[in-house]
Amino acid sequence: MDFGVLGPLTVRRAGVPVELGTPKGQLVLAVLLRRPGRPVSGDALAEAVWGDEQPKSAAKNVQTYVHRLRQRLGEPGRIAREGPGYLLRADRDELDAARFEDLVDMARAALVAGDPPQSRRLYDEALGLWRGPAFAGLADVPALTSEAARLDELRLGVLEERIDVDLRLGRHGELLGELTALTMEHPFRERMWAQLMLALYRCGRRADALLAYLQVRDILAEETGLEPGRRLRDLHRTILGEEPTDDPAEGHTADPAADPTAHPAAHPAVATARSEHPNANTARMLPPTLGDFSGQRAELAEIEAALGKDRAADRPAAVVTISGPGGIGKTALAVQAAHRLKSAYPDGQLFATLAGTRSQPAEPATVLGRFLRALGVPATAVPDDPEERTDLYRSLLAERRILVVLDDAFDEERLAPLMPASGTCGVIVTGRVRLGGLGGAHRVQLREMSEPDSLGMLRDSTGDRLASATSAELSDLVRLCARLPLALRIVGSLLVSRPHWRVADLVSRLADEQHRLDALRYRDLEVRASFGLSYEGLRPGARRLFRLLGLLEAPDFPLWAAAAAVDTELRAAQELLDELVDVHLLDVTGTPNGQARYGFHDLIRAYARERAEVEDSAEVRDAAVVRVLSALLALTDIADRDHMGQNMFQRDASRWRPERVEASLPASVAPMVSLDSERIPLVTGVRQAAELGRDELCWELAVGGHALFETERYFDDWQECYETAMRLATAAGNVRGRARLLISMAGLSYTRRRYGPAEESNTEAMGLFERMGDRRGYLEALSNAPFFLVPNGRLTEAIAAGREAWERLNAAGQEAAALHAYSQVGLAHLQAGRPEVAAEVLAEIVAGARKQGIRTLIARDTYWLGQAQLALGRHADAAESFTELTACVRDIGSAGAFYTAHAWGCLHLARGEYADARRRLLEGVEFARTTHDPMFEARVLVDLLDLRLYDPHDGRDLRAAIERGVHAVEVARGIDYPYLLAGVLEKLARLRSAAGDESAARKLADEVAAVRARIR
């Protein structure tokens, strides 16, 4: 069995994680693991769990926790009772902390024995056991605090030892990125600064090594009032070449400047900076650039263009702001740009980390003190008054070309004293907020890198470690890192430090979304911590919105979803969204139809969900998701009412504040268009409602998408929603849900031109509603019946059913549904050869639809009215109908392109305008085939065959026309639409006759008669 305390508490049995139960039970186990093999009294365990507020049953509860732990561990003897306490039995090789210490001892022994490579491997293996801070999540418990601190301090010391070995092995360049990050994270560890200075020195970057010393000296002076220790001072003098001391690396006597080609001479101003007049000093405060800097080339060029031009002193300083989420590479880009701009700012570069996202940001006066000393002002001459410091700072910068880099800024107020007043200076400001108050600044907003740049960064940091990986594995690795530079830097470090890991192993670890942020950690580099800095700076309301929005499966969402998540007014939700966008915890993914949509960076979403799991109860989390899905349900009602003229049938699930949802929609955009923006959220919402077991909400969302899915032909989405909701409704015994879903499935089958299955689903639904005594549901199914009877050729039944539905729906106050059902009566009369009756019925329907404002019905039945008018030879009336159709065709979605092409093609054909007819009819064929609609294709092919028969000047090959006719017959047979099949068979028979094949023509004519006999 393996016990892990070097990170979150874990137990594995035979490599399989053991579920440890409640947090209090885990705490008992952690305290026992603090000293395995030694008894811990029951009182000590109780104090660890409850502190000073122990319940009366504390002793008994401890016994219960121990009992449960024994059961979960599967080895009752692991935790033994000894006297008044308990002890946990574990061998040293079963506890990661003990294995760590043993490996460290072995590494030290290997070094003493003269085997640095073996020592390095053992150090690396030891450090590889760490998964986070010791006893992560439990270290604030007093009983564990000291042990956690001891282990964490031991880890840092061992890390320093391992870096010493790397220096001895000559891995100076490989260490630069790691040491730069470590000194930023642990600014008071002088040994790490010494290692960084030495690595820079060994890489030939002598000036940067000296600059690192100035950085640590300033940090120590400002924060502790102390000077650097002797080791740092000696190393500094050695690098300066002031005295022939031992080589900083090996301890043997050597002159560091002996090889001038390897170690360029230090700038003499560095050694004398404090004694020179301010105007003679050149400040060089930039940190070193990252060796694996990659991507962001366009942004780098932008910055150079904005800051590289000469400007007059009486103009404002040129300012560039770099904003983006944590880990996106703002500081790396700023430092890279600043180094490339050195020649444009020969009088110096100032650099300060403002720590704006931390709990204790740097005070402007403190930063000014550092800048003034770097500019040559003696410490005793630095003014105490903050305003006087600003005045002196700006005076020193006047007329001088100096670049000021201000990293991690949070607000304009703290920036103001640090801004130069001279146009000869340039400023780069980085921050997680957009800093809109810096007027005139050139703004650079960073987003995730491209995949090629991401792979380039990995290759730069890992050498040949990617050689054996497949392109798919590399693509997956970049995707799981969300192309975030910090995450890529971490996985690169992991691959280098763990040579036994393959890329596939790392991909497997990162594929677990729940623990992805745990995997994205390398020593002190951690994605989670980077996001946490932005999160902790938010107001409580914004933090809550951030957490709850992270629970949504939808890739993005609008304002009303945010309002529903926290159950607030739209204006309040907008303020919270703006706060999240401002610090780059949310992105504006687009503004379709003038309405902003917001989304998460993938890793930030994982962090939001993690915070929700920690800070919000399951009830709170579920309630937030349900509110958002209920708001989406309200939107489907709004779109359905606008699309169909009214909400025709009963709704059971609750809606979240429909008035707020409607108020958030753009007035100039049809609600169905707004709903189209929610297509993917609708599909994921059905899935998420099913996961929550909310059967009413699930099936109503699935049904609510019916009109959208039908209009825009989102067949796959429609099918998925139906299947997901039907499984849940069936499992929950929800009969009404099953019946309504069957109606939706009937609509899907109908739109796919599968008329037999469509009628079966509708008939089954009608039976379910009838048995339930659900009159409204029964009427809904009844209103659909004529739609399935017409294609099947049962025209008399369709007319009767349509009239019955018309009467019963009108009596029930469902006028819009009545008109939809009655429309099939007009179509049935048209296909039965009664165009005059059809025209009367269709005109009545169009008039009723106008009165009700049912735009979809106006468009569709205006098309059919025009067809009836063509059949009557009333070409002018048909042209008027088709003109109206063209004006409102958008209201029937993507199918509108077919309706207009076919309508005008038929009119041109009737008028004898054959060239125009061919053009428009071929447009109709192209649309039908693009959308894979066999009914549309068969309908337009009939007219194209007519065109070949009627056009006396059509000299095209008759055989090609016959082949088209054969194809048209195949299409028509596939959908079993007798009326259409009879039409194409008749046209093909005439073409066969024209080609002299009378035998084939007679057979086709006989089939025409048989098919027409089915139409009754």
mmCIF file of N, CA and C in Angstrom, residues 39-84:
data_model
loop_
_atom_site.group_PDB
_atom_site.id
_atom_site.type_symbol
_atom_site.label_atom_id
_atom_site.label_comp_id
_atom_site.label_asym_id
_atom_site.label_seq_id
_atom_site.Cartn_x
_atom_site.Cartn_y
_atom_site.Cartn_z
ATOM 1 N N PRO A 39 2.209 5.977 18.346
ATOM 2 C CA PRO A 39 0.821 6.173 18.757
ATOM 3 C C PRO A 39 0.466 7.653 18.861
ATOM 4 N N VAL A 40 -0.783 7.955 18.509
ATOM 5 C CA VAL A 40 -1.346 9.297 18.646
ATOM 6 C C VAL A 40 -2.575 9.170 19.538
ATOM 7 N N SER A 41 -2.632 9.922 20.611
ATOM 8 C CA SER A 41 -3.746 9.784 21.552
ATOM 9 C C SER A 41 -5.069 10.186 20.902
ATOM 10 N N GLY A 42 -6.143 9.606 21.437
ATOM 11 C CA GLY A 42 -7.475 9.959 20.959
ATOM 12 C C GLY A 42 -7.762 11.436 21.164
ATOM 13 N N ASP A 43 -7.276 11.989 22.274
ATOM 14 C CA ASP A 43 -7.493 13.420 22.531
ATOM 15 C C ASP A 43 -6.800 14.270 21.467
ATOM 16 N N ALA A 44 -5.590 13.876 21.088
ATOM 17 C CA ALA A 44 -4.861 14.633 20.065
ATOM 18 C C ALA A 44 -5.584 14.564 18.724
ATOM 19 N N LEU A 45 -6.145 13.396 18.420
ATOM 20 C CA LEU A 45 -6.903 13.262 17.174
ATOM 21 C C LEU A 45 -8.158 14.133 17.208
ATOM 22 N N ALA A 46 -8.846 14.130 18.356
ATOM 23 C CA ALA A 46 -10.054 14.942 18.483
ATOM 24 C C ALA A 46 -9.726 16.422 18.349
ATOM 25 N N GLU A 47 -8.632 16.839 18.969
ATOM 26 C CA GLU A 47 -8.232 18.243 18.881
ATOM 27 C C GLU A 47 -7.882 18.624 17.448
ATOM 28 N N ALA A 48 -7.243 17.704 16.733
ATOM 29 C CA ALA A 48 -6.895 17.974 15.338
ATOM 30 C C ALA A 48 -8.143 18.151 14.482
ATOM 31 N N VAL A 49 -9.178 17.352 14.776
ATOM 32 C CA VAL A 49 -10.401 17.388 13.968
ATOM 33 C C VAL A 49 -11.285 18.573 14.316
ATOM 34 N N TRP A 50 -11.488 18.839 15.621
ATOM 35 C CA TRP A 50 -12.473 19.851 16.025
ATOM 36 C C TRP A 50 -11.860 21.076 16.703
ATOM 37 N N GLY A 51 -10.596 21.033 17.021
ATOM 38 C CA GLY A 51 -9.988 22.161 17.713
ATOM 39 C C GLY A 51 -10.584 22.321 19.102
ATOM 40 N N ASP A 52 -10.887 23.580 19.468
ATOM 41 C CA ASP A 52 -11.428 23.872 20.803
ATOM 42 C C ASP A 52 -12.924 23.633 20.903
ATOM 43 N N GLU A 53 -13.562 23.319 19.779
ATOM 44 C CA GLU A 53 -15.019 23.158 19.785
ATOM 45 C C GLU A 53 -15.397 21.696 19.584
ATOM 46 N N GLN A 54 -14.856 20.835 20.462
ATOM 47 C CA GLN A 54 -15.111 19.408 20.321
ATOM 48 C C GLN A 54 -16.521 19.066 20.813
ATOM 49 N N PRO A 55 -17.237 18.234 20.075
ATOM 50 C CA PRO A 55 -18.547 17.784 20.555
ATOM 51 C C PRO A 55 -18.384 16.809 21.719
ATOM 52 N N LYS A 56 -19.455 16.574 22.457
ATOM 53 C CA LYS A 56 -19.391 15.637 23.573
ATOM 54 C C LYS A 56 -19.045 14.227 23.104
ATOM 55 N N SER A 57 -19.441 13.936 21.881
ATOM 56 C CA SER A 57 -19.211 12.576 21.359
ATOM 57 C C SER A 57 -17.893 12.465 20.600
ATOM 58 N N ALA A 58 -16.947 13.383 20.850
ATOM 59 C CA ALA A 58 -15.713 13.422 20.057
ATOM 60 C C ALA A 58 -14.968 12.089 20.090
ATOM 61 N N ALA A 59 -14.794 11.515 21.306
ATOM 62 C CA ALA A 59 -14.033 10.259 21.415
ATOM 63 C C ALA A 59 -14.693 9.149 20.613
ATOM 64 N N LYS A 60 -16.020 9.082 20.724
ATOM 65 C CA LYS A 60 -16.749 8.042 19.992
ATOM 66 C C LYS A 60 -16.664 8.285 18.482
ATOM 67 N N ASN A 61 -16.749 9.543 18.105
ATOM 68 C CA ASN A 61 -16.658 9.862 16.673
ATOM 69 C C ASN A 61 -15.293 9.497 16.114
ATOM 70 N N VAL A 62 -14.226 9.729 16.917
ATOM 71 C CA VAL A 62 -12.893 9.340 16.466
ATOM 72 C C VAL A 62 -12.836 7.838 16.244
ATOM 73 N N GLN A 63 -13.436 7.076 17.178
ATOM 74 C CA GLN A 63 -13.479 5.619 17.006
ATOM 75 C C GLN A 63 -14.189 5.251 15.702
ATOM 76 N N THR A 64 -15.271 5.964 15.413
ATOM 77 C CA THR A 64 -16.025 5.686 14.177
ATOM 78 C C THR A 64 -15.176 5.976 12.950
ATOM 79 N N TYR A 65 -14.457 7.097 12.960
ATOM 80 C CA TYR A 65 -13.629 7.432 11.819
ATOM 81 C C TYR A 65 -12.531 6.401 11.624
ATOM 82 N N VAL A 66 -11.934 5.953 12.721
ATOM 83 C CA VAL A 66 -10.881 4.940 12.628
ATOM 84 C C VAL A 66 -11.445 3.645 12.073
ATOM 85 N N HIS A 67 -12.631 3.268 12.555
ATOM 86 C CA HIS A 67 -13.280 2.044 12.067
ATOM 87 C C HIS A 67 -13.519 2.123 10.558
ATOM 88 N N ARG A 68 -14.026 3.249 10.118
ATOM 89 C CA ARG A 68 -14.291 3.399 8.681
ATOM 90 C C ARG A 68 -13.008 3.404 7.867
ATOM 91 N N LEU A 69 -11.963 4.022 8.412
ATOM 92 C CA LEU A 69 -10.677 4.020 7.712
ATOM 93 C C LEU A 69 -10.154 2.604 7.550
ATOM 94 N N ARG A 70 -10.283 1.799 8.593
ATOM 95 C CA ARG A 70 -9.826 0.399 8.500
ATOM 96 C C ARG A 70 -10.571 -0.323 7.380
ATOM 97 N N GLN A 71 -11.898 -0.059 7.299
ATOM 98 C CA GLN A 71 -12.684 -0.710 6.247
ATOM 99 C C GLN A 71 -12.232 -0.248 4.860
ATOM 100 N N ARG A 72 -12.005 1.052 4.707
ATOM 101 C CA ARG A 72 -11.634 1.577 3.399
ATOM 102 C C ARG A 72 -10.244 1.109 2.981
ATOM 103 N N LEU A 73 -9.320 1.019 3.955
ATOM 104 C CA LEU A 73 -7.978 0.553 3.640
ATOM 105 C C LEU A 73 -7.957 -0.930 3.308
ATOM 106 N N GLY A 74 -8.949 -1.654 3.768
ATOM 107 C CA GLY A 74 -9.026 -3.086 3.454
ATOM 108 C C GLY A 74 -8.055 -3.928 4.246
ATOM 109 N N GLU A 75 -7.342 -3.331 5.190
ATOM 110 C CA GLU A 75 -6.389 -4.046 6.037
ATOM 111 C C GLU A 75 -6.599 -3.556 7.466
ATOM 112 N N PRO A 76 -7.494 -4.197 8.221
ATOM 113 C CA PRO A 76 -7.833 -3.713 9.571
ATOM 114 C C PRO A 76 -6.622 -3.539 10.479
ATOM 115 N N GLY A 77 -5.575 -4.349 10.281
ATOM 116 C CA GLY A 77 -4.409 -4.257 11.137
ATOM 117 C C GLY A 77 -3.540 -3.048 10.868
ATOM 118 N N ARG A 78 -3.837 -2.314 9.803
ATOM 119 C CA ARG A 78 -3.036 -1.133 9.484
ATOM 120 C C ARG A 78 -3.113 -0.086 10.603
ATOM 121 N N ILE A 79 -4.305 0.085 11.181
ATOM 122 C CA ILE A 79 -4.469 1.059 12.261
ATOM 123 C C ILE A 79 -4.750 0.269 13.535
ATOM 124 N N ALA A 80 -3.820 0.321 14.456
ATOM 125 C CA ALA A 80 -3.933 -0.487 15.678
ATOM 126 C C ALA A 80 -4.211 0.414 16.885
ATOM 127 N N ARG A 81 -4.924 -0.159 17.837
ATOM 128 C CA ARG A 81 -5.172 0.562 19.094
ATOM 129 C C ARG A 81 -3.982 0.325 20.022
ATOM 130 N N GLU A 82 -3.436 1.391 20.581
ATOM 131 C CA GLU A 82 -2.337 1.245 21.520
ATOM 132 C C GLU A 82 -2.557 2.218 22.667
ATOM 133 N N GLY A 83 -2.868 1.646 23.828
ATOM 134 C CA GLY A 83 -3.148 2.484 24.993
ATOM 135 C C GLY A 83 -4.348 3.368 24.709
ATOM 136 N N PRO A 84 -4.234 4.639 25.031
ATOM 137 C CA PRO A 84 -5.359 5.560 24.805
ATOM 138 C C PRO A 84 -5.401 6.119 23.382
#
